[in-house]
Coordinates of C-alpha atoms in Angstrom, one line a residue:
Chain V
M1 CA 0.0 0.0 0.0
E2 CA 1.1 3.5 -0.7
A3 CA 1.5 6.1 2.0
V4 CA -1.0 8.7 0.9
P5 CA -2.0 11.3 3.4
P6 CA -5.8 12.0 3.4
N7 CA -5.3 15.6 2.0
S8 CA -3.1 14.4 -0.8
L9 CA -3.6 12.5 -4.0
V10 CA 0.1 12.2 -4.9
P11 CA 2.3 9.5 -3.4
Q12 CA 5.0 11.2 -1.3
N13 CA 7.6 8.6 -1.9
P14 CA 7.2 7.9 -5.6
S15 CA 10.1 5.5 -6.0
D16 CA 8.2 3.0 -3.8
H17 CA 5.3 3.2 -6.2
P18 CA 4.5 -0.3 -7.6
S19 CA 4.0 1.0 -11.1
S20 CA 7.6 2.3 -11.3
I21 CA 9.6 0.4 -13.9
S22 CA 13.0 2.0 -13.8
D23 CA 14.8 3.1 -10.6
T24 CA 15.6 6.6 -11.8
P25 CA 12.9 8.4 -13.8
K26 CA 13.8 9.4 -17.3
T27 CA 13.4 12.9 -18.7
I28 CA 12.1 13.8 -22.1
H29 CA 15.5 13.5 -23.7
D30 CA 16.1 9.9 -22.5
P31 CA 14.8 7.2 -24.9
L32 CA 12.1 4.9 -23.6
T33 CA 12.2 1.1 -23.9
P34 CA 9.3 -0.4 -25.9
A35 CA 7.9 -1.8 -22.6
E36 CA 8.0 1.7 -21.0
A37 CA 6.4 3.3 -24.0
Q38 CA 3.6 0.8 -24.0
R39 CA 3.0 1.2 -20.3
I40 CA 2.8 5.0 -20.6
E41 CA 0.3 4.7 -23.4
K42 CA -1.8 2.3 -21.3
L43 CA -1.6 4.5 -18.2
L44 CA -2.6 7.6 -20.2
N45 CA -5.6 5.8 -21.6
Y46 CA -6.5 4.5 -18.1
A47 CA -6.3 8.0 -16.7
E48 CA -8.5 9.3 -19.5
V49 CA -11.2 6.7 -18.8
A50 CA -10.9 7.5 -15.0
M51 CA -11.4 11.2 -15.7
H52 CA -14.4 10.4 -17.9
R53 CA -15.8 8.6 -14.9
R54 CA -15.0 11.5 -12.7
N55 CA -12.6 9.4 -10.7
L56 CA -9.9 12.0 -10.1
E57 CA -7.9 9.9 -7.6
T58 CA -7.5 7.0 -10.0
A59 CA -6.6 9.3 -12.8
V60 CA -4.0 11.1 -10.8
R61 CA -2.5 7.8 -9.7
A62 CA -2.2 6.8 -13.4
W63 CA -0.6 10.1 -14.4
T64 CA 1.7 9.9 -11.4
A65 CA 2.7 6.4 -12.6
V66 CA 3.5 7.8 -16.0
L67 CA 5.6 10.5 -14.3
E68 CA 7.4 7.8 -12.4
I69 CA 8.6 6.4 -15.7
R70 CA 9.3 9.8 -17.4
I71 CA 9.4 12.5 -14.8
D72 CA 8.5 15.3 -17.2
H73 CA 6.1 13.7 -19.5
P74 CA 4.4 16.8 -20.8
E75 CA 0.9 15.4 -21.3
A76 CA 0.7 13.5 -18.0
L77 CA 2.2 16.5 -16.1
A78 CA -0.2 19.0 -17.8
K79 CA -3.3 16.9 -17.2
A80 CA -2.3 15.9 -13.7
T81 CA -1.4 19.4 -12.5
K82 CA -4.6 20.8 -14.1
A83 CA -6.8 18.2 -12.6
L84 CA -5.2 18.6 -9.2
Y85 CA -5.4 22.4 -9.3
D86 CA -9.0 22.2 -10.4
G87 CA -9.7 19.9 -7.5
Y88 CA -8.0 22.3 -5.1
F89 CA -5.0 20.0 -4.5
T90 CA -2.7 22.9 -5.4
E91 CA 0.2 21.7 -3.2
D92 CA 0.0 18.3 -4.9
A93 CA 0.1 19.9 -8.3
W94 CA 3.1 22.0 -7.3
T95 CA 4.9 18.9 -5.9
L96 CA 4.5 17.1 -9.2
M97 CA 5.8 20.1 -11.0
L98 CA 8.8 20.5 -8.7
R99 CA 9.7 16.9 -9.2
A100 CA 9.8 17.4 -12.9
L101 CA 11.8 20.6 -12.7
R102 CA 14.2 19.3 -10.1
G103 CA 14.5 16.0 -11.9
G104 CA 16.4 17.7 -14.7
S105 CA 13.7 18.3 -17.2
T106 CA 14.8 20.3 -20.2
S107 CA 11.4 20.4 -21.8
A108 CA 10.4 24.0 -22.5
T109 CA 6.7 23.0 -22.4
V110 CA 7.2 21.7 -18.8
F111 CA 8.8 25.0 -17.9
L112 CA 5.9 26.9 -19.3
L113 CA 3.5 24.7 -17.4
G114 CA 5.6 25.4 -14.3
I115 CA 5.4 29.2 -14.8
E116 CA 1.7 29.0 -15.4
L117 CA 1.1 26.9 -12.3
A118 CA 3.4 29.0 -10.1
E119 CA 1.5 32.1 -11.1
K120 CA -1.9 30.5 -10.5
I121 CA -1.0 29.6 -7.0
G122 CA 0.8 32.9 -6.3
R123 CA 4.4 31.6 -6.3
W124 CA 5.7 34.7 -8.2
R125 CA 9.3 34.3 -7.2
E126 CA 9.4 30.7 -8.2
A127 CA 7.7 31.6 -11.5
D128 CA 10.5 34.1 -12.2
E129 CA 13.1 31.5 -11.4
I130 CA 11.5 29.0 -13.8
R131 CA 11.5 31.7 -16.5
M132 CA 15.2 32.4 -16.1
R133 CA 15.9 28.6 -16.2
L134 CA 13.7 28.4 -19.3
A135 CA 15.7 31.2 -21.0
R136 CA 19.0 29.3 -20.3
L137 CA 17.8 26.1 -21.8
P138 CA 19.9 25.2 -24.8
D139 CA 17.2 23.6 -26.8
A140 CA 14.3 25.9 -25.7
D141 CA 12.2 27.0 -28.6
P142 CA 12.6 30.8 -28.8
E143 CA 8.8 31.0 -29.4
I144 CA 8.2 29.6 -25.9
I145 CA 10.7 32.1 -24.4
L146 CA 8.8 34.9 -26.3
K147 CA 5.6 33.7 -24.9
A148 CA 7.0 33.8 -21.4
A149 CA 8.4 37.3 -22.0
Q150 CA 5.1 38.4 -23.3
Q151 CA 3.3 37.1 -20.2
L152 CA 5.7 39.1 -18.1
R153 CA 5.3 42.3 -20.2
D154 CA 1.5 42.0 -20.2
S155 CA 1.4 41.5 -16.5
G156 CA 3.3 44.7 -16.0
H157 CA 6.8 43.4 -15.4
P158 CA 8.8 44.7 -18.4
E159 CA 12.1 44.7 -16.4
N160 CA 11.7 40.9 -15.8
A161 CA 10.8 40.4 -19.5
V162 CA 14.0 42.2 -20.4
K163 CA 16.1 40.1 -18.1
L164 CA 14.5 36.9 -19.5
L165 CA 15.2 38.0 -23.1
E166 CA 18.7 39.0 -22.3
T167 CA 19.4 35.6 -20.8
A168 CA 17.7 33.8 -23.8
L169 CA 19.8 35.8 -26.3
T170 CA 23.0 34.5 -24.8
R171 CA 21.7 31.1 -26.1
H172 CA 20.0 32.3 -29.2
P173 CA 22.1 35.3 -30.4
E174 CA 20.8 34.9 -34.0
N175 CA 17.1 35.1 -33.1
Q176 CA 15.7 38.2 -34.7
T177 CA 12.3 38.2 -32.9
L178 CA 14.0 38.0 -29.5
W179 CA 16.2 41.0 -30.4
R180 CA 13.1 42.9 -31.5
Y181 CA 11.2 42.1 -28.3
L182 CA 14.2 43.1 -26.3
G183 CA 14.2 46.4 -28.1
D184 CA 10.5 46.8 -27.2
G185 CA 11.4 45.9 -23.6
Y186 CA 14.2 48.4 -23.4
R187 CA 11.9 51.1 -24.8
Q188 CA 9.2 50.3 -22.3
T189 CA 11.8 50.6 -19.5
R190 CA 13.1 53.8 -21.0
H191 CA 16.5 52.7 -22.1
A192 CA 16.5 54.3 -25.5
K193 CA 20.1 53.7 -26.4
L194 CA 19.9 50.0 -25.5
A195 CA 16.7 49.8 -27.4
A196 CA 18.4 51.2 -30.5
V197 CA 21.2 48.6 -30.2
A198 CA 18.6 45.8 -29.9
Y199 CA 16.5 47.0 -32.8
D200 CA 19.6 47.5 -34.8
R201 CA 20.7 43.9 -34.2
A202 CA 17.2 42.7 -35.2
A203 CA 17.2 44.7 -38.4
R204 CA 20.7 43.6 -39.2
L205 CA 19.8 39.9 -39.0
G206 CA 17.3 40.2 -41.8
P207 CA 15.9 43.5 -43.1
R208 CA 13.3 41.8 -45.3
T209 CA 11.6 39.7 -42.8
E210 CA 8.6 40.9 -40.8
D211 CA 10.7 41.4 -37.7
G212 CA 13.4 43.2 -39.6
K213 CA 10.9 45.6 -41.0
K214 CA 9.3 46.3 -37.6
A215 CA 12.7 46.8 -36.0
E216 CA 13.7 49.2 -38.8
A217 CA 10.5 51.1 -38.5
A218 CA 11.0 51.3 -34.7
L219 CA 14.5 52.7 -35.3
Q220 CA 13.3 55.2 -37.9
N221 CA 10.2 56.4 -36.1
E222 CA 10.9 56.2 -32.4
I223 CA 14.6 56.4 -32.0
P224 CA 15.9 58.9 -34.7
I225 CA 19.4 58.1 -35.8
V226 CA 20.3 61.6 -36.8
S227 CA 19.2 64.1 -34.2
E228 CA 17.8 67.5 -34.9
R229 CA 21.1 69.0 -34.1
E230 CA 23.0 66.8 -36.5
Q231 CA 20.4 67.5 -39.2
R232 CA 21.3 71.1 -38.8
S233 CA 25.0 70.5 -38.6
F234 CA 27.1 72.5 -41.0
L235 CA 30.1 70.3 -40.4
L236 CA 28.4 67.1 -41.4
A237 CA 27.4 68.6 -44.7
F238 CA 30.8 70.2 -45.2
R239 CA 32.4 66.8 -44.7
E240 CA 30.8 65.6 -47.9
A241 CA 32.0 68.8 -49.7
V242 CA 35.6 67.9 -48.5
A243 CA 35.2 64.5 -50.2
V244 CA 34.4 66.2 -53.5
S245 CA 37.3 68.6 -53.3
L246 CA 39.6 65.7 -52.3
L247 CA 38.7 64.1 -55.6
F248 CA 39.6 67.3 -57.4
L249 CA 42.8 67.7 -55.5
V250 CA 44.1 64.3 -56.5
L251 CA 43.1 65.0 -60.1
G252 CA 44.8 68.3 -60.1
F253 CA 47.9 66.8 -58.6
Q254 CA 48.1 64.3 -61.4
D255 CA 47.5 66.9 -64.0
A256 CA 50.4 68.9 -62.6
G257 CA 52.7 65.9 -63.1
L258 CA 52.5 64.6 -59.6
D259 CA 54.2 67.7 -58.3
F260 CA 52.4 70.1 -55.8
S261 CA 54.8 72.9 -56.7
Q262 CA 53.5 72.8 -60.3
M263 CA 49.9 73.0 -59.3
G264 CA 49.6 76.7 -60.1
R265 CA 47.0 79.2 -58.9
S266 CA 44.3 78.1 -61.3
R267 CA 44.3 74.5 -60.1
W268 CA 44.2 75.6 -56.5
L269 CA 41.3 77.9 -57.4
G270 CA 39.6 75.0 -59.0
I271 CA 40.0 72.9 -55.9
G272 CA 38.6 75.8 -53.8
L273 CA 35.6 76.1 -56.2
S274 CA 35.0 72.4 -56.0
L275 CA 34.7 72.7 -52.2
L276 CA 32.1 75.5 -52.6
G277 CA 30.3 73.7 -55.5
G278 CA 30.4 70.4 -53.6
Y279 CA 28.9 72.2 -50.5
L280 CA 26.1 73.7 -52.5
L281 CA 25.4 70.3 -54.2
V282 CA 25.4 68.5 -50.9
T283 CA 23.1 71.2 -49.4
A284 CA 20.7 70.7 -52.3
T285 CA 20.7 67.0 -52.2
S286 CA 21.1 65.8 -48.7
G287 CA 21.4 68.6 -46.2
S288 CA 18.2 70.6 -46.5
R289 CA 18.0 71.5 -42.9
Q290 CA 21.6 72.4 -42.2
Q291 CA 22.5 75.9 -41.1
P292 CA 23.0 78.6 -42.0
F293 CA 21.3 78.0 -45.4
G294 CA 18.3 76.4 -43.6
R295 CA 17.6 79.7 -41.9
W296 CA 18.3 81.9 -44.9
F297 CA 16.2 80.0 -47.4
S298 CA 13.4 78.9 -45.3
N299 CA 9.7 79.9 -45.5
Q300 CA 9.1 79.0 -41.9
S301 CA 9.1 81.8 -39.3
G302 CA 7.4 80.2 -36.3
E303 CA 9.6 79.4 -33.3
G304 CA 10.3 75.8 -32.5
E305 CA 10.0 74.8 -36.2
S306 CA 13.1 73.5 -37.8
P307 CA 13.9 75.7 -40.8
E308 CA 14.2 73.8 -44.0
I309 CA 15.4 75.1 -47.3
T310 CA 12.6 75.4 -49.8
A311 CA 12.5 73.0 -52.8
E312 CA 13.0 75.9 -55.3
A313 CA 16.1 77.2 -53.3
R314 CA 17.5 73.7 -53.3
T315 CA 17.1 73.3 -57.0
A316 CA 18.9 76.7 -57.5
L317 CA 21.7 75.7 -55.1
G318 CA 22.1 72.4 -56.8
L319 CA 22.4 74.0 -60.2
M320 CA 24.9 76.6 -58.9
G321 CA 26.9 73.8 -57.3
G322 CA 26.9 71.7 -60.5
I323 CA 28.1 74.7 -62.6
L324 CA 30.8 75.5 -60.1
L325 CA 32.0 71.9 -60.2
M326 CA 32.2 72.0 -64.0
V327 CA 34.3 75.1 -63.8
A328 CA 36.5 73.6 -61.2
F329 CA 37.0 70.5 -63.4
R330 CA 38.1 72.7 -66.2
L331 CA 40.5 74.6 -63.8
V332 CA 42.1 71.5 -62.2
L333 CA 42.6 69.6 -65.5
P334 CA 43.9 72.1 -68.0
I335 CA 46.5 69.7 -69.5
G336 CA 44.4 66.5 -69.5
L337 CA 41.4 68.3 -71.1
S338 CA 43.5 69.9 -73.8
L339 CA 45.2 66.6 -74.6
L340 CA 41.8 65.0 -74.8
A341 CA 40.6 67.8 -77.1
D342 CA 43.6 67.3 -79.3
K343 CA 43.0 63.6 -79.5
W344 CA 39.4 64.1 -80.5
G345 CA 40.2 67.0 -82.8
I346 CA 37.9 69.4 -81.0
Chain B
M1 CA 33.7 33.0 -80.1
A2 CA 34.7 29.5 -79.2
I3 CA 38.1 30.8 -78.0
I4 CA 36.3 33.4 -75.8
L5 CA 34.0 30.8 -74.3
L6 CA 37.0 28.5 -73.7
A7 CA 38.9 31.3 -72.0
I8 CA 35.9 32.1 -69.8
L9 CA 35.6 28.4 -68.9
F10 CA 39.3 28.2 -68.0
T11 CA 39.1 31.3 -65.9
I12 CA 36.2 29.9 -63.9
L13 CA 38.1 26.7 -63.4
E14 CA 41.2 28.7 -62.4
L15 CA 39.2 30.6 -59.9
L16 CA 37.6 27.5 -58.4
L17 CA 41.0 25.8 -58.2
S18 CA 42.5 28.8 -56.4
S19 CA 39.6 28.7 -54.0
L20 CA 40.9 25.4 -52.8
F21 CA 43.8 27.2 -51.2
Y22 CA 42.7 30.7 -50.7
P23 CA 39.2 31.7 -49.6
M24 CA 37.2 33.0 -52.6
P25 CA 34.4 35.3 -51.4
F26 CA 31.2 35.1 -53.3
R27 CA 28.6 36.7 -51.1
D28 CA 28.4 39.4 -48.5
S29 CA 26.9 38.3 -45.2
R30 CA 24.5 35.3 -45.1
G31 CA 22.4 36.3 -48.0
E32 CA 20.0 38.4 -45.9
M33 CA 21.7 41.7 -46.7
R34 CA 20.7 45.1 -45.4
Y35 CA 20.5 46.8 -48.7
R36 CA 18.2 49.8 -48.7
T37 CA 18.4 50.2 -52.5
F38 CA 19.3 48.2 -55.5
P39 CA 23.2 48.6 -55.8
W40 CA 22.9 49.9 -59.4
M41 CA 26.1 51.8 -59.3
T42 CA 28.2 48.7 -58.5
W43 CA 26.4 46.8 -61.3
T44 CA 27.0 49.7 -63.7
I45 CA 30.7 49.7 -62.9
I46 CA 30.9 45.9 -63.3
I47 CA 29.0 46.1 -66.7
L48 CA 31.2 48.9 -67.8
N49 CA 34.4 47.0 -67.0
I50 CA 33.1 43.9 -68.8
L51 CA 32.1 46.0 -71.9
V52 CA 35.4 47.8 -72.1
F53 CA 37.2 44.4 -71.9
M54 CA 35.0 42.4 -74.2
L55 CA 34.4 45.1 -76.9
W56 CA 37.6 47.0 -76.9
L57 CA 40.4 44.7 -75.7
V58 CA 39.3 41.1 -76.4
P59 CA 39.1 41.5 -80.2
D60 CA 42.8 42.4 -80.3
M61 CA 43.6 39.5 -78.0
V62 CA 41.7 37.0 -80.1
A63 CA 43.2 38.3 -83.3
A64 CA 46.7 38.2 -81.7
R65 CA 47.2 41.9 -82.5
S66 CA 49.7 42.3 -79.7
S67 CA 51.1 45.6 -81.0
V68 CA 47.6 47.2 -81.1
L69 CA 46.8 45.9 -77.7
R70 CA 50.1 47.1 -76.3
S71 CA 49.6 50.6 -77.7
K72 CA 46.1 50.7 -76.1
V73 CA 47.5 49.7 -72.8
F74 CA 50.4 52.2 -73.0
L75 CA 48.1 55.0 -74.2
Y76 CA 45.3 54.5 -71.6
G77 CA 47.0 52.6 -68.9
Y78 CA 48.5 54.5 -66.0
R79 CA 52.1 55.7 -66.7
E80 CA 54.1 58.2 -64.7
A81 CA 56.0 59.2 -67.8
E82 CA 52.9 60.4 -69.6
L83 CA 52.0 62.6 -66.6
H84 CA 55.4 64.2 -66.6
Q85 CA 55.6 64.7 -70.4
S86 CA 51.9 65.6 -70.9
Q87 CA 51.2 62.8 -73.4
S88 CA 48.3 60.6 -74.2
I89 CA 45.3 61.9 -72.3
G90 CA 47.3 63.1 -69.3
A91 CA 45.7 62.8 -65.9
L92 CA 42.5 61.5 -67.4
M93 CA 44.2 58.1 -67.9
T94 CA 43.7 57.6 -64.2
F95 CA 40.1 57.0 -65.1
T96 CA 40.7 54.9 -68.2
A97 CA 43.3 52.7 -66.4
I98 CA 40.8 51.5 -63.8
F99 CA 38.4 50.3 -66.4
M100 CA 40.9 48.2 -68.3
H101 CA 41.9 44.6 -67.6
G102 CA 44.7 42.4 -69.0
S103 CA 43.0 39.0 -69.0
F104 CA 39.7 37.1 -68.2
A105 CA 41.1 36.0 -64.9
H106 CA 42.1 39.6 -64.0
L107 CA 38.6 40.9 -64.9
F108 CA 36.6 38.0 -63.3
G109 CA 38.6 38.1 -60.1
N110 CA 38.2 41.9 -59.8
M111 CA 34.5 41.9 -60.6
L112 CA 33.8 39.1 -58.2
Y113 CA 35.4 41.1 -55.3
L114 CA 33.6 44.3 -56.4
R115 CA 30.3 42.4 -56.4
V116 CA 30.9 41.0 -53.0
F117 CA 32.1 44.1 -51.2
G118 CA 30.7 46.9 -53.3
F119 CA 27.1 46.3 -52.7
R120 CA 27.3 46.9 -49.0
V121 CA 29.6 49.9 -49.3
E122 CA 27.4 51.4 -51.9
D123 CA 24.5 50.9 -49.6
A124 CA 26.3 52.8 -46.9
C125 CA 27.2 55.7 -49.2
G126 CA 24.5 55.9 -51.8
P127 CA 25.3 55.4 -55.5
W128 CA 26.9 58.7 -56.4
R129 CA 29.0 59.0 -53.3
F130 CA 30.1 55.4 -53.9
L131 CA 31.1 56.3 -57.4
A132 CA 33.1 59.3 -56.2
Y133 CA 34.8 57.1 -53.5
Y134 CA 35.5 54.3 -56.0
L135 CA 37.2 56.8 -58.4
L136 CA 39.1 58.4 -55.5
A137 CA 40.4 55.0 -54.3
G138 CA 41.4 54.1 -57.8
M139 CA 43.3 57.4 -58.3
V140 CA 45.0 57.2 -54.9
S141 CA 46.2 53.7 -55.6
N142 CA 47.5 54.8 -59.1
V143 CA 49.2 57.9 -57.7
F144 CA 51.0 56.2 -54.8
D145 CA 51.8 53.2 -56.9
V146 CA 54.0 55.4 -59.1
L147 CA 55.2 57.8 -56.4
L148 CA 56.5 55.1 -54.1
N149 CA 58.0 53.0 -56.8
P150 CA 61.6 53.9 -57.2
I151 CA 61.9 52.9 -60.8
E152 CA 61.9 56.2 -62.5
A153 CA 59.0 57.0 -64.9
Q154 CA 58.2 53.3 -65.4
A155 CA 59.3 53.4 -69.0
N156 CA 58.2 49.9 -69.9
F157 CA 55.3 49.7 -67.5
A158 CA 51.6 50.7 -67.6
G159 CA 49.3 50.0 -64.7
I160 CA 45.8 48.8 -65.6
G161 CA 43.0 47.2 -63.7
A162 CA 40.3 48.1 -61.2
S163 CA 42.1 46.3 -58.3
G164 CA 43.3 49.5 -56.6
A165 CA 39.8 50.9 -56.6
I166 CA 38.4 47.6 -55.5
S167 CA 41.0 47.3 -52.7
G168 CA 39.7 50.7 -51.6
V169 CA 36.2 49.2 -51.5
M170 CA 37.5 46.3 -49.5
G171 CA 39.3 48.6 -47.1
A172 CA 36.1 50.6 -46.6
Y173 CA 34.2 47.4 -46.0
L174 CA 36.7 46.3 -43.4
I175 CA 36.4 49.6 -41.6
L176 CA 32.6 49.8 -41.8
F177 CA 31.6 46.1 -41.4
Y178 CA 34.5 44.5 -39.6
G179 CA 32.1 42.1 -37.8
E180 CA 30.2 41.0 -40.8
R181 CA 30.7 37.5 -42.2
I182 CA 31.5 36.8 -45.8
T183 CA 30.4 33.6 -47.5
C184 CA 33.4 32.0 -49.1
L185 CA 34.5 28.9 -51.0
W186 CA 37.6 27.6 -49.4
G187 CA 38.8 24.0 -49.8
V188 CA 41.5 24.1 -47.1
G189 CA 39.0 25.8 -44.7
S190 CA 36.4 23.2 -45.3
L191 CA 39.0 20.5 -44.6
L192 CA 40.0 22.1 -41.3
R193 CA 36.3 22.5 -40.4
F194 CA 35.8 18.8 -41.1
I195 CA 38.7 17.9 -38.8
A196 CA 37.2 20.1 -36.1
V197 CA 33.8 18.5 -36.5
I198 CA 35.1 15.0 -35.7
P199 CA 35.7 15.5 -31.9
I200 CA 32.5 17.6 -31.6
R201 CA 30.4 14.9 -33.1
L202 CA 32.2 12.2 -31.1
F203 CA 32.3 13.8 -27.7
T204 CA 29.3 16.2 -27.5
R205 CA 25.6 16.1 -28.2
R206 CA 26.0 18.6 -31.0
R207 CA 25.5 17.3 -34.6
P208 CA 27.0 19.9 -37.0
A209 CA 27.1 18.9 -40.6
W210 CA 30.3 17.0 -41.6
W211 CA 31.1 19.1 -44.6
H212 CA 30.4 22.6 -45.8
W213 CA 31.7 23.9 -49.1
R214 CA 30.6 27.4 -48.2
L215 CA 32.1 28.9 -45.1
Q216 CA 31.2 32.1 -43.2
I217 CA 34.4 33.9 -42.6
P218 CA 34.4 37.2 -40.5
S219 CA 35.4 40.0 -42.8
V220 CA 38.3 41.0 -40.5
L221 CA 39.8 37.5 -40.9
L222 CA 39.5 37.7 -44.7
L223 CA 40.5 41.2 -45.4
F224 CA 43.2 41.9 -42.8
P225 CA 45.3 38.9 -44.0
F226 CA 44.8 40.2 -47.6
L227 CA 46.3 43.6 -46.5
I228 CA 49.2 41.8 -44.8
M229 CA 49.8 39.6 -47.9
E230 CA 49.9 42.6 -50.1
T231 CA 52.0 44.7 -47.7
V232 CA 54.9 42.3 -47.6
P233 CA 55.7 42.4 -51.4
S234 CA 54.9 46.1 -51.4
I235 CA 57.8 46.8 -49.1
S236 CA 60.2 45.2 -51.5
I237 CA 58.6 47.2 -54.3
I238 CA 59.3 50.4 -52.4
E239 CA 62.9 49.3 -51.8
S240 CA 63.8 48.0 -55.2
G241 CA 61.0 48.7 -57.7
Y242 CA 58.5 46.3 -59.4
E243 CA 59.4 42.7 -59.8
S244 CA 56.0 41.3 -60.7
N245 CA 53.1 42.2 -62.9
I246 CA 50.7 42.3 -59.9
G247 CA 50.1 45.8 -58.4
H248 CA 50.7 44.9 -54.8
L249 CA 51.6 48.4 -53.9
A250 CA 48.5 49.8 -55.6
H251 CA 46.4 47.3 -53.7
V252 CA 47.8 48.4 -50.4
M253 CA 47.4 52.1 -51.2
G254 CA 43.9 51.6 -52.4
F255 CA 43.1 49.7 -49.3
L256 CA 44.4 52.5 -47.1
A257 CA 42.3 54.9 -49.0
G258 CA 39.5 53.2 -47.2
F259 CA 40.1 55.6 -44.3
T260 CA 38.5 58.3 -46.4
I261 CA 35.2 56.4 -46.5
F262 CA 34.0 58.5 -43.5
L263 CA 33.8 61.5 -45.9
F264 CA 31.6 59.6 -48.3
I265 CA 29.1 57.6 -46.2
R266 CA 25.7 59.0 -45.6
K267 CA 25.1 61.2 -42.6
D268 CA 22.8 58.6 -40.8
M269 CA 25.4 55.9 -41.5
L270 CA 28.1 58.0 -40.0
M271 CA 26.0 58.7 -36.9
R272 CA 25.2 55.0 -36.5
Y273 CA 28.9 54.1 -36.8
L274 CA 30.0 56.8 -34.3
Q275 CA 27.3 55.5 -31.9
G276 CA 28.6 52.0 -32.2
R277 CA 25.4 50.8 -33.9
A278 CA 25.4 48.3 -36.7
L279 CA 25.3 49.7 -40.2

């Protein structure tokens, strides 16, 4: 006979249970012998019939017998804990769950069941512990981790969701959805910089997937890459003009026979013009809010509005820049262009 | 036509054979690339290089008109003498030289590298800035290739090929995307991986595939050794002049031109980079 206290349906010393086949219960990753598999099937059917007849005690015994063979059998554990919880045997349900978790289960489903049960019976600390263990599982399906993180977020614990996702990402660094959810978590907890990094990782892992697009959209809309100050920066626009004039400098240097002393005034003038022309062209094409042109050529007058160069002014600046660059090209390459003209008979 | 097809076939075989010993990149990242726009400038440059070679140089190669071919190379290839003496088309040959190639292998090899590394760099710059950068890197490699070479005026030498400019693109790639992985074909690497897999499969629960033809190599492990391998012969070139028909020095100088990429990349890319965010 089993030692079952009157207020419990679960044998307290399961290894003495007569239905036990193996000495040490197996986990979901250990293969079953054909005899064990057959017995589990029979016990599960038996439990079903018992539940159909509303015989909870017999059903629980059958499920417990299954769990004696495989300590974290998901179906048996799910049904047993649910039936026990519904029958107000919450401590018994928790005992079965603890056995599975302490017995070395690596089944993510079991961990989820554990979290659910722990929360139902108000064991919040244990629920969090199980979540963190779930996140560290090497084979855990990231979908399940996401589900756990979502539960936490929805229940008003975004910090814990972040912790969970951070832990899971050490195991699944290539999972785009986890990175995106981590970005969401950071944003909720007001860590904008970390959110940007997380969204960035997500977008980088695949810009064309749904998660990639969402991460990119979050980056663009909610965490601007270029701040207002940088949009208005003269230096950032000037940087591109320097690139243009560098091109002209190297051209002029070659035209002067690779000798700076032979560059002459006109070539240096051409390089100077290329800097100005390049700046105007950059302002027209990519720096519409940069100052001081933004202020000079803006229609806006209200305070707080960011002055932007009007489209007409940009076209005019672009044309002027283009013309200046052509003049500069003529000035830095006098020999090359005259040789080309001779060759083509122009 | 048959000769051309045969030459192309041999070039592909040659490239595949060389990939047994040296990693041959064929794709940027894992195939899921963060391209905002179609990299049409890189494709335009590739097509232009192919057209110049096939329509302008190959007919002379096939007809064995070596003197015509030689004169084209000497007129439009990069020569210090012509810069000093204001001959040919002067400094404009810096542009013509980087669109000329000496053989199918030269062209295919260069275009392959441009395709692999150019897409991503163009994506970071935008097409027109990328073109400007490409031309600048090509010019810088040409200029320093002759300036640092002690053989005066290179009387019997003309530099052709896009490799200097492409090295610039590779240098920029290394600076901007040092953590990115490049998919490569590499026989020796696959063999080493196979040897490493044996104990993993025997002693752990992990079950990685036995063999992979395609390997994901971090760009820093692919490009930095390239720079070192090109720098070693470049030193002897600086000391005693050219000894081979490969422009090692041009490659190194083009690669170093990669540092100017910060002038060319888009504002948002620059801010991302400075903030330590992925590009």
